[in-house]
Structure formats: C-alpha cells, structure tokens
Amino acid sequence: MSPERAPIGVIGTGYVGLVTAAGFAELGSDVWCVDIDAEKVERLRAGEVPIYEPGLEELLRKNAARMHFSTDLADALEHARLLFVAVGTPPTYSGDADLSAVNAVINAIPASDDHALVMKSTVPAGTGVAVKRMFEEQGKGGLAYVSCPEFLKEGSAVKDFLHPDRVVVGDVGDWAGDAVVDLYAPLLAPLVRTDIASAEMVKLASNAFLATKISFINEIANVCEETGADVVEVAQGMGLDERIGPKFLQAGIGFGGSCFPKDVDALKQLAGNSGYHFQLLTSVIEVNELQKRRVVGKLQKHLGTLVGKRIALFGLAFKPNTDDMREASSLVLSARLNADGALVTAYDPVAEEQARKVVSGISFADSPMQAAQDADAVVLVTEWPEFLELDWAQVADAMDGNLVIDGRNALDPDALQAAGFVYEGVGRGEHPQARHEV
Ligand code: UGA
C-alpha cells in the first residue's frame, strides 16, 4: 500500500467520480465518496461496482479500507478539505450544459475557510468565476475553487487516471491549487497550472479537437469511397507526420458517448451565447450525424429494399470495453433500420442491459453466431475483440446472405473476402485486396 496522503471527498460516483476516488485511494488518500442515490451508495458499500470499467473493481477492492461511501455531504466535509465534484452535466434542449447537479453541490456546501471545491465535471468556461461570485453572494467567500478537468476515456479510465498525458490545474494561486498539485505529484505527469477559465477551456477544446479529427477523417473516408482510395492507408500516411499523429484518425460510423457529442455542442453554444458563431463545430456535428446513417445506404446498395431483410448488428455500445450506450451510433442506426422495415438482431458482449433501456424494436441475441443466424447482412458497429477473433467462415455458414459492413474498419477485408463475404468498410474503396504489400 502506498504511504498515506491527504484525504479527499468525491461528490458523484459515476465513471469519473468512482475512477478518481479509486485512483486517489491507490495513491494513498482516504476517500469519502458522496452520492444522492442511496441505493447506489448501498451497493458500493457492499463492494458492488455499478458500472462496467476494466480494472475498476480490482482497484476498489484493493483499496477498500480507504474507501468510504455516504449520501451525506457532511461526512466528506468532516474528513477532507478538498471536495472533487464529479456530477453529470448533461446537455439541455438548447445544447448548453445542464449545471443543475453542479449548482446543487454549490448550494449545499456550507461556509468554510478550510474547504475547496475541485471541479472535475465538464463545465462551460466561465463557470468557476461564476461559482466564486455565488460563494461571495451567499456569504461563503472563504471557500476555495479549483478547476481540475479530467481527460480519462471510458474503457481505459483506470489506466488513464494513473498515467495521464497531463494534469491541468486552474486556480487563483491559493492553498487549494497547491494541494491539488500535491495530490497528483506521485503520477509525475506534465503539469499545466493556469487560471480557472483557461483550465475549463483546455477540457472543452481538447474534446472538440478530437471530435473534429474524427469528423475530418470520416469525411476523407467518404471522399475515398468516391475515388477508390483506402482511408486506412491514408490515415497511416497522414499519422506518421508528427504534427498530425496517428491517434483519432480511425474512420467509422461516427463518434458517440457521454462526452464528445455533449461537449462539442456545449462549446458551440458557449461561443454562440457569447456572440461568436463557431462554424467549424457546426460541421463536425453535422458530419457525425450523417456518418451514422451512411451504413443504411450501403446496405441498400447491396440488398435493395430493406423491408423484411435480416440485419445482424455486432456490438451496440458507443465503443468497446464499456456498457455505455449514451449517444451510441447504434441508436440512430437501429432506429433507421427499423424505420426502413428491416428485422434487426443485435449482440453486444456487455451493453445489452443498458441497450434494452434505450433501444426498441430489435431482438437481442446471446452470441454473435445467434445474431448472424439467417441474416442477410452483418454490420460491425462496435469493435469488441470478440468480433475480431470470430471464425468468420462459421458466420458465413450461419447467414443467409454474404454481406459484411465493417463500421469500424476493424476486420481484415482480405480474410473476409476469402471466406466468401462481400466486404464493405468505411472509406476502403471497392477492392482493398488489390493493395500492394510493401
Ligand atoms: C473522451 C475523451 O477521449 C477523453 O479524453 C475525455 O476525458 C472524455 O471524452 C470525457 O470528456 O469524459 P470517451 O468518450 O470515453 O473519452 O471515448 P473516446 O475513446 O474518446 O471515443 C469517443 C468516440 O469516438 C467513440 O464512439 C469512438 O468509437 C469514436 N472514435 C474514436 C472514432 O470514431 N475514431 C477514432 O479514431 C477514435
């Protein structure tokens, strides 16, 4: 066990809150987690982990003696000076971030000269300054405030917490900023210490940039389809330029999840509310929406009308290694296929329970082979390793048709064609087998 470090409070036990809590416990802090959901708190106390996140359960179990769960903010206030806020900031109808959960915390925290709120939730730039003003107005001006945005990815959140590319701390140069820097010190990550508004903007701009990179490569993929180029090779050629880099250049059926769609929209609205029209982000969002629908056109190209056609969806989660269905491309895709009269059967190794809550009109299978039974086409929606390791010759035997739409460019086109499939990826041209080996 690592040596003892300053205790902390964490408000909100979702993906970010739980991972932050477990991570700091691993580094040596006692952690007081607070959540308004009493049932969730009970489950956590009993050692249950309410979300699927590789490595999280082990980390929580390993540090169980340092983890405390409560519905009462007073428990965290009693034991810790730094209270990390990791509550949801979902989009509102206007696209702005809904700050009601953040505001509830701000209103609930009593006046104190010894405590600080450390904001992990993604909030619009300017929130920290507004919060400090609210503290003053409520006679709670002694409370400190730090912006400490989180950059972890679902599915690799534990690793991302323990090995961050950078730590960003936005504060007014007081004890709380120093204390947060100190907490992160054992991770030896590059530190950006800045003012509060800049830290908030680093987070929004980073997510918006990554989303832009994805929409960009998706548009290049669409042009590749018109010109016969292969976007996988194009991305490789681009990514070797150090200024561009190879990451987030995988073309596919669009980005989803609880962050990119929400944060891109929130930054666009934030700009709009301040009188600036962020034109580029409008296109990033539109390209992403169209990208989710392009699969339907590809199916129609090969199968004609989709009425009565059996389509198997391999994967539903917005990406592998998570059960998160928020803004998953499969939501739009399955709804479009339903509307066109197709008979959809889906299989996801982990996300079925979540998917059943939000997807209607489709059947769920217990295995990829069951989903593929008598199907006219298979669409790879989420690149779970299980699908990449499948015996595709067996899949071909189970199917009625022979069409595979690879929505993530994750399968081997040559192997699939050898197994008798008609293969179509995203931006891979008609004849990927004609590529030259170098
Ligand atoms: C994203 C960011 O990557 C994190 O840095 C950030 O902390 C997080 O949002 C957040 O704000 O909380 P996450 O949503 O977990 O993390 O997932 P990503 O791995 O970034 O993937 C997002 C979506 O983009 C997925 O649907 C994925 O399939 C898609 N994607 C990603 C592509 O289509 N192509 C790529 O090359 C990469």
Coordinates of C-alpha atoms and ligand atoms in Angstrom, one line a residue:
M1 CA 0.0 0.0 0.0
S2 CA 1.3 3.5 -0.8
P3 CA 2.1 5.9 2.0
E4 CA -0.8 7.9 3.5
R5 CA -1.7 11.1 1.7
A6 CA -4.2 13.9 2.2
P7 CA -7.8 12.6 2.5
I8 CA -10.3 13.8 -0.2
G9 CA -14.0 13.9 -0.8
V10 CA -15.6 13.0 -4.1
I11 CA -19.1 14.1 -4.9
G12 CA -20.8 11.9 -7.6
T13 CA -19.9 8.3 -8.1
G14 CA -20.3 7.9 -11.9
Y15 CA -17.5 7.0 -14.3
V16 CA -15.3 10.0 -13.4
G17 CA -16.1 10.1 -9.7
L18 CA -15.5 6.4 -9.0
V19 CA -12.3 6.2 -11.0
T20 CA -11.0 9.4 -9.4
A21 CA -11.9 8.1 -6.0
A22 CA -10.3 4.7 -6.6
G23 CA -7.2 6.3 -8.2
F24 CA -6.5 8.7 -5.3
A25 CA -7.1 5.8 -2.8
E26 CA -4.5 3.8 -4.7
L27 CA -2.1 6.8 -4.3
G28 CA -2.6 6.8 -0.6
S29 CA -5.7 9.0 0.2
D30 CA -8.6 8.1 2.3
V31 CA -11.6 8.9 0.1
W32 CA -15.1 10.0 1.2
C33 CA -17.5 9.4 -1.7
V34 CA -20.9 11.1 -1.6
D35 CA -23.8 10.4 -3.9
I36 CA -27.5 11.3 -3.6
D37 CA -28.5 7.9 -4.9
A38 CA -28.9 5.9 -1.7
E39 CA -29.3 2.6 -3.5
K40 CA -26.1 3.1 -5.4
V41 CA -24.3 4.0 -2.1
E42 CA -25.6 0.8 -0.6
R43 CA -24.3 -1.3 -3.5
L44 CA -20.9 0.4 -3.3
R45 CA -20.7 -0.2 0.4
A46 CA -21.4 -3.9 -0.3
G47 CA -18.5 -3.9 -2.7
E48 CA -20.6 -3.9 -5.9
V49 CA -19.4 -1.7 -8.8
P50 CA -22.4 -0.3 -10.6
I51 CA -20.6 0.4 -13.9
Y52 CA -18.5 -1.7 -16.3
E53 CA -15.0 -0.3 -16.4
P54 CA -12.0 -2.7 -16.8
G55 CA -9.7 -2.7 -13.7
L56 CA -12.0 -0.5 -11.5
E57 CA -13.5 -3.3 -9.4
E58 CA -10.0 -4.6 -8.6
L59 CA -8.7 -1.2 -7.7
L60 CA -11.7 -0.5 -5.4
R61 CA -11.3 -3.9 -3.8
K62 CA -7.6 -3.4 -3.3
N63 CA -8.2 -0.1 -1.6
A64 CA -11.5 -0.9 0.2
A65 CA -10.1 0.1 3.6
R66 CA -9.6 3.6 2.3
M67 CA -13.0 4.0 0.5
H68 CA -16.0 5.4 2.4
F69 CA -19.4 5.8 0.9
S70 CA -22.2 8.1 2.1
T71 CA -25.3 10.1 1.0
D72 CA -24.3 12.9 3.4
L73 CA -22.0 15.7 2.3
A74 CA -21.2 16.3 5.9
D75 CA -19.2 13.1 6.1
A76 CA -16.9 14.3 3.4
L77 CA -16.6 17.8 4.8
E78 CA -15.7 16.4 8.2
H79 CA -12.8 14.3 6.9
A80 CA -11.4 16.1 3.8
R81 CA -10.6 19.7 2.8
L82 CA -10.7 19.0 -1.0
L83 CA -14.0 18.0 -2.4
F84 CA -13.8 16.8 -6.0
V85 CA -17.1 17.4 -7.9
A86 CA -17.8 14.7 -10.5
V87 CA -21.5 15.1 -11.1
G88 CA -23.2 14.9 -14.5
T89 CA -23.5 17.9 -16.8
P90 CA -25.8 16.5 -19.5
P91 CA -27.0 18.6 -22.4
T92 CA -30.1 20.7 -22.2
Y93 CA -32.5 21.2 -25.2
S94 CA -30.6 24.3 -26.1
G95 CA -27.3 22.3 -26.2
D96 CA -25.9 24.2 -23.2
A97 CA -24.6 22.1 -20.3
D98 CA -27.2 21.4 -17.6
L99 CA -25.5 22.6 -14.4
S100 CA -28.3 21.8 -12.0
A101 CA -26.3 19.0 -10.3
V102 CA -23.3 21.2 -10.0
N103 CA -25.4 24.0 -8.6
A104 CA -27.0 21.7 -6.1
V105 CA -23.5 21.0 -4.7
I106 CA -22.6 24.7 -4.7
N107 CA -25.7 25.5 -2.8
A108 CA -25.3 22.6 -0.3
I109 CA -21.8 23.3 0.7
P110 CA -21.7 25.4 3.9
A111 CA -19.5 28.5 4.5
S112 CA -15.9 27.5 5.4
D113 CA -12.3 28.8 5.2
D114 CA -10.9 25.3 5.1
H115 CA -12.6 23.7 2.2
A116 CA -12.3 23.8 -1.6
L117 CA -14.5 22.6 -4.4
V118 CA -12.3 20.9 -7.1
M119 CA -14.3 20.8 -10.3
K120 CA -13.9 17.6 -12.3
S121 CA -17.3 17.8 -14.1
T122 CA -17.0 19.3 -17.6
V123 CA -18.5 22.8 -17.3
P124 CA -18.5 25.8 -19.6
A125 CA -15.6 28.2 -19.5
G126 CA -16.6 30.9 -17.0
T127 CA -18.3 28.6 -14.6
G128 CA -15.6 28.8 -11.9
V129 CA -15.6 32.6 -11.9
A130 CA -19.4 32.5 -11.6
V131 CA -19.2 30.0 -8.8
K132 CA -16.8 32.1 -6.8
R133 CA -19.2 35.1 -7.3
M134 CA -22.1 32.9 -6.0
F135 CA -20.0 31.9 -3.0
E136 CA -19.4 35.6 -2.2
E137 CA -23.1 36.4 -2.6
Q138 CA -24.1 33.5 -0.3
G139 CA -21.6 34.7 2.4
K140 CA -19.3 31.7 1.7
G141 CA -16.4 33.7 0.2
G142 CA -13.9 31.6 2.3
L143 CA -14.5 28.6 0.1
A144 CA -11.7 28.0 -2.4
Y145 CA -12.3 26.8 -6.0
V146 CA -10.1 24.8 -8.4
S147 CA -10.8 23.6 -11.9
C148 CA -9.1 20.2 -12.5
P149 CA -10.6 18.8 -15.7
E150 CA -10.5 15.0 -16.3
F151 CA -9.3 13.5 -19.6
L152 CA -9.9 9.8 -18.9
K153 CA -11.5 7.7 -21.6
E154 CA -14.2 5.1 -20.7
G155 CA -12.8 1.6 -21.2
S156 CA -9.3 2.6 -20.2
A157 CA -10.2 5.0 -17.4
V158 CA -8.1 3.4 -14.7
K159 CA -5.0 3.4 -16.8
D160 CA -5.7 7.0 -18.0
F161 CA -6.0 8.2 -14.4
L162 CA -2.8 6.6 -13.3
H163 CA -0.8 7.6 -16.4
P164 CA -2.2 10.9 -17.6
D165 CA -0.7 12.8 -20.5
R166 CA -1.0 15.9 -18.4
V167 CA -2.6 17.3 -15.3
V168 CA -4.4 20.6 -15.6
V169 CA -5.0 22.8 -12.5
G170 CA -6.8 26.1 -12.8
D171 CA -6.9 28.2 -9.7
V172 CA -6.2 31.6 -8.2
G173 CA -2.8 30.6 -6.7
D174 CA -4.1 29.7 -3.2
W175 CA -3.7 26.7 -0.9
A176 CA -6.3 24.6 -2.7
G177 CA -4.4 24.8 -6.0
D178 CA -1.2 23.8 -4.3
A179 CA -3.0 20.9 -2.5
V180 CA -4.4 19.5 -5.8
V181 CA -0.9 19.8 -7.5
D182 CA 0.5 17.9 -4.5
L183 CA -2.2 15.1 -4.7
Y184 CA -1.2 14.5 -8.4
A185 CA 2.6 14.7 -7.8
P186 CA 3.2 10.9 -7.5
L187 CA 1.9 10.5 -11.0
L188 CA 4.9 12.5 -12.4
A189 CA 2.7 13.9 -15.2
P190 CA 3.4 17.2 -17.0
L191 CA 1.5 19.9 -15.1
V192 CA -0.3 22.9 -16.7
R193 CA -1.1 25.3 -13.9
T194 CA -3.2 28.2 -15.1
D195 CA -6.2 30.4 -14.3
I196 CA -9.6 28.8 -13.8
A197 CA -11.2 29.9 -17.2
S198 CA -8.2 28.6 -19.2
A199 CA -8.4 25.2 -17.4
E200 CA -12.1 24.9 -18.2
M201 CA -11.3 25.8 -21.9
V202 CA -8.5 23.2 -22.1
K203 CA -11.0 20.5 -21.4
L204 CA -13.7 21.7 -23.9
A205 CA -11.1 22.5 -26.6
S206 CA -9.4 19.1 -26.2
N207 CA -12.6 17.1 -26.7
A208 CA -13.8 19.4 -29.5
F209 CA -10.4 19.0 -31.3
L210 CA -10.5 15.2 -31.0
A211 CA -14.1 15.1 -32.3
T212 CA -13.0 17.4 -35.2
K213 CA -10.2 15.0 -36.0
I214 CA -12.7 12.1 -36.2
S215 CA -15.2 14.0 -38.4
F216 CA -12.3 15.1 -40.6
I217 CA -11.1 11.6 -41.2
N218 CA -14.7 10.4 -41.7
E219 CA -15.2 13.0 -44.5
I220 CA -11.8 11.9 -46.0
A221 CA -13.2 8.3 -45.9
N222 CA -16.3 9.4 -47.7
V223 CA -14.2 11.0 -50.4
C224 CA -12.1 7.8 -50.5
E225 CA -15.2 5.9 -51.4
E226 CA -15.8 8.1 -54.4
T227 CA -12.2 8.0 -55.6
G228 CA -11.1 4.4 -54.8
A229 CA -8.5 5.3 -52.2
D230 CA -8.3 3.4 -48.9
V231 CA -8.7 5.6 -45.8
V232 CA -6.8 3.2 -43.6
E233 CA -3.7 3.6 -45.7
V234 CA -4.4 7.4 -46.0
A235 CA -4.7 7.7 -42.2
Q236 CA -1.4 5.8 -41.8
G237 CA 0.3 8.0 -44.2
M238 CA -1.0 11.1 -42.5
G239 CA -0.5 9.9 -39.0
L240 CA 3.3 9.4 -39.5
D241 CA 3.6 13.2 -39.7
E242 CA 4.5 14.0 -36.1
R243 CA 2.5 17.2 -36.4
I244 CA -0.7 15.2 -37.2
G245 CA -0.1 12.0 -35.2
P246 CA -1.8 8.6 -35.7
K247 CA -4.5 8.7 -33.0
F248 CA -8.2 9.5 -33.5
L249 CA -7.8 9.0 -37.2
Q250 CA -9.9 5.9 -37.4
A251 CA -12.8 6.4 -39.8
G252 CA -16.0 4.7 -38.8
I253 CA -19.7 5.2 -38.2
G254 CA -19.3 8.3 -36.0
F255 CA -18.4 9.2 -32.5
G256 CA -20.7 8.7 -29.6
G257 CA -20.5 8.5 -25.8
S258 CA -21.4 10.9 -23.0
C259 CA -18.7 13.4 -23.8
F260 CA -17.8 14.3 -27.4
P261 CA -21.4 14.9 -28.7
K262 CA -22.3 16.9 -25.5
D263 CA -19.0 18.8 -25.2
V264 CA -18.8 19.8 -28.9
D265 CA -22.4 21.1 -28.7
A266 CA -21.7 22.8 -25.3
L267 CA -18.7 24.6 -26.8
K268 CA -20.6 25.6 -29.8
Q269 CA -23.4 27.0 -27.6
L270 CA -21.0 28.7 -25.3
A271 CA -19.5 30.5 -28.3
G272 CA -22.9 31.4 -29.6
N273 CA -24.1 32.7 -26.3
S274 CA -21.0 35.0 -26.2
G275 CA -21.9 36.2 -29.8
Y276 CA -19.4 34.1 -31.8
H277 CA -20.6 31.6 -34.4
F278 CA -18.3 28.5 -34.2
Q279 CA -18.8 27.4 -37.7
L280 CA -16.3 24.5 -37.7
L281 CA -18.1 22.8 -34.8
T282 CA -21.4 23.0 -36.6
S283 CA -19.9 21.0 -39.4
V284 CA -18.3 18.5 -37.0
I285 CA -21.7 17.7 -35.5
E286 CA -23.5 17.5 -38.9
V287 CA -20.8 15.2 -40.4
N288 CA -21.1 12.9 -37.4
E289 CA -24.9 12.7 -37.7
L290 CA -24.7 11.9 -41.4
Q291 CA -21.9 9.3 -40.8
K292 CA -24.2 7.2 -38.5
R293 CA -26.7 7.0 -41.4
R294 CA -24.4 6.1 -44.2
V295 CA -24.5 2.4 -43.3
V296 CA -28.1 2.3 -44.3
G297 CA -27.2 3.5 -47.8
K298 CA -24.5 0.8 -48.1
L299 CA -27.0 -1.9 -47.0
Q300 CA -29.5 -0.7 -49.6
K301 CA -26.8 -0.6 -52.3
H302 CA -26.2 -4.3 -51.9
L303 CA -29.6 -5.6 -50.7
G304 CA -32.1 -3.3 -52.4
T305 CA -35.1 -2.5 -50.2
L306 CA -34.5 -3.4 -46.6
V307 CA -38.1 -4.4 -45.9
G308 CA -38.0 -7.8 -44.3
K309 CA -34.3 -8.1 -44.6
R310 CA -32.5 -9.6 -41.6
I311 CA -29.7 -7.4 -40.3
A312 CA -27.3 -8.5 -37.5
L313 CA -25.7 -5.8 -35.5
F314 CA -22.4 -6.9 -33.9
G315 CA -22.0 -4.5 -30.9
L316 CA -24.2 -1.7 -29.6
A317 CA -22.0 0.2 -27.1
F318 CA -20.5 3.5 -28.2
K319 CA -17.1 1.9 -28.2
P320 CA -15.6 -1.4 -26.9
N321 CA -14.8 -2.1 -23.2
T322 CA -17.8 -0.2 -21.9
D323 CA -21.5 -0.8 -21.4
D324 CA -22.3 2.8 -22.1
M325 CA -25.0 3.4 -24.7
R326 CA -25.1 7.2 -24.4
E327 CA -25.2 8.7 -27.9
A328 CA -24.0 5.4 -29.4
S329 CA -24.2 5.3 -33.2
S330 CA -26.2 2.1 -32.8
L331 CA -29.1 4.1 -31.5
V332 CA -29.6 6.1 -34.7
L333 CA -28.6 3.1 -36.9
S334 CA -31.1 0.7 -35.3
A335 CA -33.9 3.3 -35.5
R336 CA -33.2 4.0 -39.2
L337 CA -33.2 0.2 -40.0
N338 CA -36.4 -0.2 -38.1
A339 CA -38.0 2.7 -40.0
D340 CA -36.9 1.0 -43.3
G341 CA -38.6 -2.2 -42.3
A342 CA -35.5 -4.3 -41.6
L343 CA -35.5 -7.1 -39.0
V344 CA -32.7 -6.3 -36.6
T345 CA -31.0 -8.7 -34.2
A346 CA -28.1 -7.4 -32.1
Y347 CA -25.5 -8.9 -29.9
D348 CA -23.2 -7.0 -27.5
P349 CA -21.0 -8.8 -25.0
V350 CA -21.6 -6.2 -22.2
A351 CA -24.1 -3.5 -23.2
E352 CA -27.3 -5.5 -23.6
E353 CA -28.7 -4.5 -20.2
Q354 CA -28.2 -0.8 -20.9
A355 CA -29.3 -1.2 -24.5
R356 CA -32.6 -2.7 -23.6
K357 CA -33.4 0.5 -21.7
V358 CA -32.9 2.7 -24.8
V359 CA -33.4 0.7 -27.9
S360 CA -36.7 -0.6 -29.0
G361 CA -38.0 -2.8 -31.9
I362 CA -34.9 -5.0 -32.2
S363 CA -34.2 -8.5 -30.9
F364 CA -31.2 -9.4 -28.8
A365 CA -29.0 -12.5 -29.3
D366 CA -26.9 -14.3 -26.8
S367 CA -23.9 -14.7 -29.2
P368 CA -22.6 -13.4 -32.5
M369 CA -23.5 -16.7 -34.1
Q370 CA -27.1 -16.5 -32.9
A371 CA -27.4 -12.9 -34.2
A372 CA -25.9 -13.9 -37.6
Q373 CA -28.3 -16.9 -38.0
D374 CA -30.2 -16.5 -41.3
A375 CA -29.0 -12.8 -41.6
D376 CA -28.8 -11.1 -45.0
A377 CA -26.0 -8.8 -43.7
V378 CA -23.8 -8.3 -40.6
V379 CA -22.9 -4.8 -39.5
L380 CA -19.9 -4.4 -37.2
V381 CA -21.0 -1.5 -35.0
T382 CA -18.5 -1.8 -32.1
E383 CA -15.1 -3.3 -32.5
W384 CA -15.1 -5.6 -29.5
P385 CA -12.1 -8.0 -29.6
E386 CA -14.6 -10.9 -29.6
F387 CA -15.8 -10.0 -33.1
L388 CA -12.3 -9.6 -34.5
E389 CA -11.4 -13.1 -33.2
L390 CA -14.5 -14.8 -34.7
D391 CA -14.4 -17.7 -37.0
W392 CA -15.9 -15.8 -39.9
A393 CA -16.2 -18.9 -42.1
Q394 CA -18.7 -20.2 -39.5
V395 CA -20.5 -16.9 -39.5
A396 CA -20.8 -17.2 -43.3
D397 CA -22.3 -20.7 -42.9
A398 CA -24.9 -19.4 -40.4
M399 CA -26.0 -16.5 -42.6
D400 CA -28.5 -16.4 -45.5
G401 CA -26.6 -13.7 -47.3
N402 CA -22.9 -12.8 -47.5
L403 CA -22.7 -9.1 -46.8
V404 CA -20.5 -7.6 -44.1
I405 CA -20.5 -3.8 -43.4
D406 CA -17.5 -3.1 -41.2
G407 CA -18.5 0.1 -39.5
R408 CA -15.1 0.4 -37.7
N409 CA -12.7 -0.8 -40.3
A410 CA -11.6 -3.3 -37.8
L411 CA -11.9 -6.6 -39.8
D412 CA -9.5 -8.0 -42.3
P413 CA -11.1 -7.4 -45.7
D414 CA -8.9 -10.0 -47.5
A415 CA -9.7 -12.7 -45.0
L416 CA -13.4 -11.9 -45.2
Q417 CA -13.4 -11.9 -48.9
A418 CA -11.5 -15.3 -48.8
A419 CA -14.3 -16.6 -46.6
G420 CA -16.8 -15.7 -49.3
F421 CA -18.1 -12.4 -48.0
V422 CA -18.9 -9.2 -49.8
Y423 CA -17.0 -6.7 -47.6
E424 CA -17.6 -3.0 -47.3
G425 CA -15.8 -0.9 -44.8
V426 CA -15.8 2.9 -44.3
G427 CA -13.7 4.6 -47.0
R428 CA -11.9 1.5 -48.0
G429 CA -12.7 1.6 -51.7
E430 CA -14.2 -1.3 -53.6
H431 CA -11.2 -3.5 -54.0
P432 CA -9.0 -3.5 -50.9
Q433 CA -7.5 -6.8 -51.9
A434 CA -5.7 -5.0 -54.8
R435 CA -3.5 -3.2 -52.4
H436 CA 0.2 -3.8 -52.8
E437 CA 2.2 -5.3 -49.9
V438 CA 5.3 -3.2 -49.4
Ligands
UGA1 C1 -13.5 11.2 -24.5 C2 -12.0 11.7 -24.5 O1 -11.2 10.9 -25.3 C3 -11.4 11.8 -23.1 O2 -10.1 12.4 -23.1 C4 -12.4 12.6 -22.2 O3 -11.9 12.7 -20.9 C5 -13.8 12.0 -22.2 O4 -14.3 12.0 -23.6 C6 -14.6 12.9 -21.3 O5 -14.8 14.1 -21.6 O6 -15.1 12.5 -20.3 P1 -14.6 8.8 -24.3 O7 -15.9 9.5 -24.6 O8 -14.6 7.8 -23.1 O9 -13.4 9.8 -24.0 O10 -14.2 7.9 -25.6 P2 -13.2 8.0 -26.8 O11 -12.3 6.9 -26.7 O12 -12.6 9.3 -26.9 O13 -14.2 7.7 -28.0 C7 -15.3 8.6 -28.3 C8 -15.9 8.2 -29.6 O14 -15.1 8.4 -30.7 C9 -16.3 6.7 -29.7 O15 -17.6 6.5 -30.2 C10 -15.2 6.1 -30.6 O16 -15.7 5.0 -31.3 C11 -15.0 7.3 -31.5 N1 -13.7 7.3 -32.2 C12 -12.6 7.5 -31.5 C13 -13.7 7.2 -33.6 O17 -14.7 7.1 -34.3 N2 -12.4 7.3 -34.2 C14 -11.3 7.4 -33.5 O18 -10.2 7.4 -34.2 C15 -11.4 7.5 -32.2

